[in-house]
Coordinates of C-alpha atoms in Angstrom, one line a residue:
Chain Q
M1 CA 113.7 145.6 145.0
Q2 CA 112.9 144.8 141.4
R3 CA 114.8 147.9 140.3
S4 CA 117.8 147.2 142.5
L5 CA 118.1 143.6 141.3
V6 CA 118.2 144.8 137.7
D7 CA 120.9 147.4 138.6
E8 CA 122.9 144.9 140.6
V9 CA 122.9 142.3 137.8
R10 CA 123.7 145.0 135.2
S11 CA 126.7 146.2 137.2
A12 CA 127.9 142.6 138.0
I13 CA 128.1 141.7 134.2
R14 CA 131.6 142.0 132.9
N15 CA 132.2 143.5 129.5
I16 CA 134.8 141.8 127.4
P17 CA 135.9 143.8 124.4
D18 CA 136.6 142.1 121.1
F19 CA 135.3 138.6 122.1
P20 CA 134.7 136.3 120.3
V21 CA 135.7 138.6 117.4
R22 CA 136.9 142.1 117.1
G23 CA 134.2 144.7 117.5
I24 CA 131.9 142.6 119.6
Q25 CA 131.6 143.6 123.3
F26 CA 130.8 140.3 125.0
K27 CA 128.6 140.2 128.1
D28 CA 130.3 137.9 130.6
I29 CA 127.9 136.5 133.1
T30 CA 130.4 134.4 135.0
T31 CA 130.9 137.4 137.3
V32 CA 127.2 137.2 138.1
L33 CA 127.2 133.5 138.7
A34 CA 130.2 133.9 141.0
R35 CA 128.0 135.8 143.5
G36 CA 125.8 133.2 145.2
P37 CA 123.3 135.4 146.9
L38 CA 122.8 137.4 143.7
F39 CA 122.3 134.3 141.6
Q40 CA 119.7 133.2 144.1
R41 CA 117.9 136.5 143.9
I42 CA 117.8 136.2 140.1
I43 CA 116.4 132.7 140.1
D44 CA 113.9 133.7 142.8
H45 CA 112.8 136.6 140.6
Y46 CA 111.9 134.2 137.8
V47 CA 110.3 131.8 140.2
A48 CA 108.0 134.6 141.4
R49 CA 107.2 135.5 137.8
Y50 CA 106.1 132.0 136.9
R51 CA 104.9 130.5 140.1
E52 CA 101.2 131.2 139.5
A53 CA 101.3 130.7 135.8
G54 CA 100.9 126.9 135.7
V55 CA 104.3 126.4 134.1
E56 CA 105.0 122.6 133.9
R57 CA 108.4 122.5 132.3
I58 CA 111.6 124.5 131.8
V59 CA 113.3 124.1 128.5
A60 CA 116.9 125.3 128.6
I61 CA 119.3 126.1 125.7
E62 CA 122.9 124.8 125.7
S63 CA 125.0 125.7 127.5
R64 CA 124.7 128.8 129.6
G65 CA 121.0 128.4 129.4
F66 CA 121.4 125.2 131.4
V67 CA 122.8 127.2 134.3
L68 CA 119.7 129.4 134.6
G69 CA 117.2 126.7 133.5
A70 CA 118.4 124.0 135.9
A71 CA 118.3 126.3 138.9
L72 CA 114.9 127.5 137.9
A73 CA 113.5 124.0 137.4
Y74 CA 115.0 122.9 140.7
A75 CA 113.5 125.9 142.5
M76 CA 110.1 125.3 141.0
G77 CA 110.2 121.6 141.4
I78 CA 109.3 121.0 137.7
G79 CA 111.0 119.0 135.0
L80 CA 113.9 120.3 132.9
A81 CA 114.3 119.6 129.1
L82 CA 117.5 120.3 127.2
V83 CA 117.9 121.9 123.7
R84 CA 121.4 121.1 122.4
K85 CA 123.6 121.3 119.4
P86 CA 123.3 118.5 116.9
G87 CA 124.7 115.1 117.9
K88 CA 124.7 115.7 121.6
L89 CA 121.4 114.3 122.6
P90 CA 121.5 110.5 122.6
Y91 CA 117.8 109.6 122.1
Q92 CA 115.5 110.2 119.1
T93 CA 115.5 113.9 118.4
L94 CA 113.8 116.6 116.4
R95 CA 116.0 119.2 114.7
A96 CA 115.5 122.8 113.7
A97 CA 118.0 124.8 111.6
Y98 CA 118.5 128.6 111.8
D99 CA 120.5 131.0 109.8
L100 CA 123.7 132.6 110.9
E101 CA 125.4 135.6 109.4
Y102 CA 127.4 133.2 107.3
G103 CA 125.9 129.7 106.9
S104 CA 123.5 128.0 109.3
D105 CA 123.4 126.0 112.5
A106 CA 120.8 123.8 114.2
V107 CA 119.5 122.7 117.6
E108 CA 117.9 119.5 118.7
I109 CA 115.5 118.3 121.3
H110 CA 114.5 114.8 122.5
Q111 CA 111.2 113.8 121.0
D112 CA 109.9 113.0 124.5
A113 CA 111.3 116.2 126.1
V114 CA 108.0 118.1 126.1
L115 CA 104.6 116.5 126.4
P116 CA 101.6 117.6 124.2
G117 CA 99.8 120.5 125.9
E118 CA 102.5 121.2 128.4
R119 CA 103.0 124.8 129.4
V120 CA 106.7 125.6 129.0
V121 CA 109.1 128.4 129.8
L122 CA 112.1 128.5 127.4
V123 CA 115.3 129.8 129.0
D124 CA 118.6 131.1 127.7
D125 CA 121.2 133.5 129.1
L126 CA 121.3 136.0 126.1
L127 CA 118.9 137.3 123.5
A128 CA 121.1 138.5 120.6
T129 CA 119.8 137.8 117.1
G130 CA 117.2 135.4 118.4
G131 CA 117.9 132.6 115.9
T132 CA 118.6 129.9 118.4
A133 CA 115.6 130.7 120.6
A134 CA 113.3 130.9 117.6
A135 CA 114.5 127.4 116.5
A136 CA 113.9 126.1 120.0
V137 CA 110.4 127.5 120.0
R138 CA 109.7 125.7 116.8
L139 CA 110.9 122.4 118.4
I140 CA 108.6 122.9 121.4
R141 CA 105.7 123.6 119.0
Q142 CA 106.4 120.5 117.0
L143 CA 106.1 118.6 120.3
E144 CA 102.8 120.4 120.8
G145 CA 104.0 122.2 123.9
R146 CA 102.7 125.7 124.7
V147 CA 105.3 128.4 125.1
H148 CA 104.2 130.5 128.1
E149 CA 107.2 132.8 127.8
V150 CA 110.8 133.0 126.5
A151 CA 113.0 134.2 129.3
F152 CA 116.5 135.6 129.1
L153 CA 118.9 137.1 131.6
I154 CA 120.3 139.7 129.1
E155 CA 118.9 141.2 125.9
L156 CA 120.9 143.1 123.4
G157 CA 118.2 145.4 122.2
E158 CA 119.8 146.7 119.1
L159 CA 120.1 143.2 117.5
E160 CA 116.3 143.0 117.5
G161 CA 116.1 139.4 118.5
R162 CA 112.5 140.0 119.6
M163 CA 111.5 140.2 115.9
K164 CA 112.5 136.6 115.4
L165 CA 110.3 135.8 118.4
A166 CA 107.3 137.7 117.1
G167 CA 104.1 136.3 118.6
E168 CA 105.9 135.0 121.7
E169 CA 106.0 136.6 125.2
V170 CA 109.6 137.6 125.7
Y171 CA 111.1 138.6 129.0
S172 CA 114.6 139.8 129.8
L173 CA 115.9 140.9 133.2
V174 CA 118.5 143.3 131.8
T175 CA 118.5 145.0 128.4
F176 CA 121.5 146.7 126.9
Chain C
M1 CA 115.4 107.2 151.9
Q2 CA 119.0 107.3 150.8
R3 CA 118.7 103.9 149.4
S4 CA 115.4 104.6 147.6
L5 CA 116.8 107.8 146.0
V6 CA 119.7 105.8 144.5
D7 CA 117.3 103.2 143.2
E8 CA 115.0 105.7 141.8
V9 CA 117.7 107.6 140.0
R10 CA 119.2 104.3 138.7
S11 CA 115.9 103.3 137.3
A12 CA 115.1 106.7 135.8
I13 CA 118.4 106.7 133.8
R14 CA 117.8 105.7 130.2
N15 CA 120.2 103.3 128.5
I16 CA 121.0 104.2 124.9
P17 CA 122.9 101.4 123.0
D18 CA 125.7 102.3 120.6
F19 CA 125.9 106.0 121.5
P20 CA 128.0 108.0 120.6
V21 CA 129.7 105.0 119.0
R22 CA 128.9 101.3 118.5
G23 CA 129.6 99.3 121.7
I24 CA 129.0 102.1 124.1
Q25 CA 125.9 102.0 126.3
F26 CA 125.2 105.7 127.0
K27 CA 123.6 106.7 130.3
D28 CA 121.0 109.3 129.4
I29 CA 120.1 111.5 132.3
T30 CA 117.5 113.6 130.5
T31 CA 114.9 111.2 131.8
V32 CA 116.1 112.0 135.3
L33 CA 116.0 115.8 134.7
A34 CA 112.5 115.5 133.3
R35 CA 111.2 114.5 136.7
G36 CA 111.1 117.7 138.7
P37 CA 110.6 116.3 142.2
L38 CA 113.3 113.6 141.6
F39 CA 115.7 116.3 140.4
Q40 CA 114.9 118.3 143.6
R41 CA 115.6 115.3 145.8
I42 CA 119.0 114.7 144.0
I43 CA 120.1 118.3 144.5
D44 CA 118.8 118.3 148.1
H45 CA 120.9 115.1 148.7
Y46 CA 124.1 116.9 147.7
V47 CA 123.0 120.0 149.7
A48 CA 122.7 117.9 152.8
R49 CA 126.1 116.3 152.1
Y50 CA 127.9 119.6 151.8
R51 CA 125.9 122.0 154.0
E52 CA 128.1 121.6 157.1
A53 CA 131.4 121.3 155.2
G54 CA 132.1 124.9 154.7
V55 CA 132.0 124.7 150.9
E56 CA 132.3 128.1 149.4
R57 CA 132.0 127.5 145.7
I58 CA 130.7 125.0 143.2
V59 CA 132.8 124.4 140.1
A60 CA 130.8 122.8 137.3
I61 CA 132.1 121.1 134.1
E62 CA 130.5 121.9 130.7
S63 CA 127.9 121.2 129.9
R64 CA 125.7 118.6 131.7
G65 CA 127.7 119.4 134.8
F66 CA 126.2 122.9 134.6
V67 CA 122.8 121.4 135.2
L68 CA 123.7 119.8 138.5
G69 CA 126.2 122.4 139.5
A70 CA 123.9 125.4 138.9
A71 CA 121.0 123.9 140.9
L72 CA 123.4 123.0 143.7
A73 CA 125.0 126.4 143.9
Y74 CA 121.5 128.0 143.9
A75 CA 120.3 125.7 146.6
M76 CA 123.4 126.4 148.8
G77 CA 123.5 130.1 148.0
I78 CA 127.1 130.0 147.0
G79 CA 129.0 131.1 143.9
L80 CA 129.2 129.0 140.7
A81 CA 132.3 128.7 138.5
L82 CA 132.4 127.2 135.0
V83 CA 135.0 124.8 133.5
R84 CA 134.6 124.9 129.7
K85 CA 136.1 123.7 126.5
P86 CA 138.8 126.0 125.0
G87 CA 137.7 129.3 123.5
K88 CA 134.4 129.5 125.3
L89 CA 135.3 131.5 128.3
P90 CA 135.7 135.2 127.4
Y91 CA 138.1 136.4 130.1
Q92 CA 141.7 135.4 130.9
T93 CA 141.9 131.7 131.4
L94 CA 144.1 128.9 132.6
R95 CA 144.1 125.7 130.5
A96 CA 144.7 122.1 131.3
A97 CA 145.1 119.4 128.7
Y98 CA 144.2 115.7 129.1
D99 CA 144.7 112.6 127.1
L100 CA 141.9 110.9 125.1
E101 CA 142.0 107.4 123.7
Y102 CA 143.2 109.1 120.5
G103 CA 144.7 112.5 120.8
S104 CA 144.0 115.0 123.6
D105 CA 141.6 117.7 124.7
A106 CA 141.6 120.5 127.1
V107 CA 139.4 122.5 129.5
E108 CA 139.7 126.1 130.7
I109 CA 138.7 128.1 133.8
H110 CA 138.7 131.9 134.3
Q111 CA 141.7 133.0 136.3
D112 CA 139.4 134.7 138.8
A113 CA 136.9 131.8 139.0
V114 CA 138.2 130.4 142.3
L115 CA 139.9 132.5 145.1
P116 CA 143.0 131.3 146.9
G117 CA 142.0 129.1 149.9
E118 CA 138.4 128.6 148.8
R119 CA 136.8 125.3 149.6
V120 CA 135.3 123.9 146.4
V121 CA 133.1 121.1 145.3
L122 CA 133.7 120.1 141.6
V123 CA 130.6 118.7 139.9
D124 CA 130.0 116.8 136.7
D125 CA 127.3 114.4 135.7
L126 CA 129.4 111.4 134.8
L127 CA 132.7 109.9 136.0
A128 CA 134.0 107.8 133.1
T129 CA 137.7 107.8 132.4
G130 CA 138.2 110.8 134.8
G131 CA 140.4 112.8 132.4
T132 CA 138.2 115.9 132.3
A133 CA 137.7 116.0 136.1
A134 CA 141.4 115.5 136.8
A135 CA 142.2 118.4 134.5
A136 CA 139.6 120.5 136.3
V137 CA 141.1 119.6 139.6
R138 CA 144.5 120.8 138.4
L139 CA 143.0 124.1 137.3
I140 CA 141.4 124.6 140.8
R141 CA 144.7 123.8 142.4
Q142 CA 146.5 126.3 140.1
L143 CA 144.1 128.9 141.4
E144 CA 145.0 127.7 145.0
G145 CA 141.5 126.5 145.6
R146 CA 141.0 123.5 148.0
V147 CA 139.0 120.6 146.5
H148 CA 136.7 119.4 149.2
E149 CA 135.2 116.7 147.0
V150 CA 134.6 115.7 143.3
A151 CA 130.9 114.9 142.9
F152 CA 129.2 113.0 140.1
L153 CA 125.7 111.8 139.5
I154 CA 126.9 108.6 137.8
E155 CA 130.1 106.6 137.9
L156 CA 131.0 103.9 135.4
G157 CA 133.1 101.8 137.8
E158 CA 134.8 99.6 135.2
L159 CA 136.5 102.6 133.6
E160 CA 138.4 103.3 136.8
G161 CA 138.1 107.0 136.6
R162 CA 138.8 107.2 140.3
M163 CA 142.4 106.2 139.6
K164 CA 142.9 109.5 137.7
L165 CA 141.5 111.3 140.7
A166 CA 143.7 109.6 143.2
G167 CA 144.2 111.7 146.3
E168 CA 140.8 113.4 145.9
E169 CA 137.5 112.6 147.7
V170 CA 135.2 111.3 145.1
Y171 CA 131.5 110.8 145.5
S172 CA 129.0 109.3 143.0
L173 CA 125.3 108.9 143.7
V174 CA 124.9 105.9 141.3
T175 CA 127.5 103.5 140.2
F176 CA 127.2 101.1 137.3

């Protein structure tokens, strides 16, 4: 069951050559989301993983992370918090910058998005270099949340994003 | 029950003055999403609305629409399709432009996101001027999908977004 879900997701992902730039093989998950029963099984898999863990909030990273995170929060009946690009969140925010190959970027979270002591699962679709997720972890820590695990649908193993998340529990359903 | 859900959502929405620009009172839904049981009741309300309608796919507009749309697709066990800003979707896309107060913008959909004849609910968080939703409706039509309804969480009635969606069924949980 577990094995077959992983295989099914892996084969449902569409490879897009040279997107967004030449030489990158993009993992397109829209072909996964298009299959309702498969999407349900994915979410239920995460629900089973976290149901007994005392998780109190899902934090989701813009914007494909919203898809997984919202369905998971709904299924678990717990609150959802959003990590977004700068300028998108309307209330008072904390900001964390992270390095890109050229330059830097940042993410924000509302200052009331996570309560002190809350046990949180951070969710995004893809673990690549890990910069965004690591910045989001810092934001959750600043709010005194406890990161139970950082969960992805897909991990690109060769990019070693786990190294940027050293010290965190990291879980990916499918690794390439 | 119905009435109390609307009241509860209305009072859970946070008003942010002068965001994103002076004179605009922004409706912040993060305070709704933060409350897990309330978010569940919202999604279950839409599920009840569409359960018997033969809806086959949810189409969600980037990016807060992803939050509602993904949870709804999960709850109904049907496929989810994404409408995004230009350049974000990796596969072959259709594009629809729409006018802004100054200039224009556009949204895209994958050309295989909706199948001919499919009955679709289009979802976004907020109906303001309606330009984005109207463009998304045109994309669904180009793919020969049938729009069962366009569903929002919030409608700003004075902006008359429904006029841009003339001919469509439009549903909003809360109207200001």
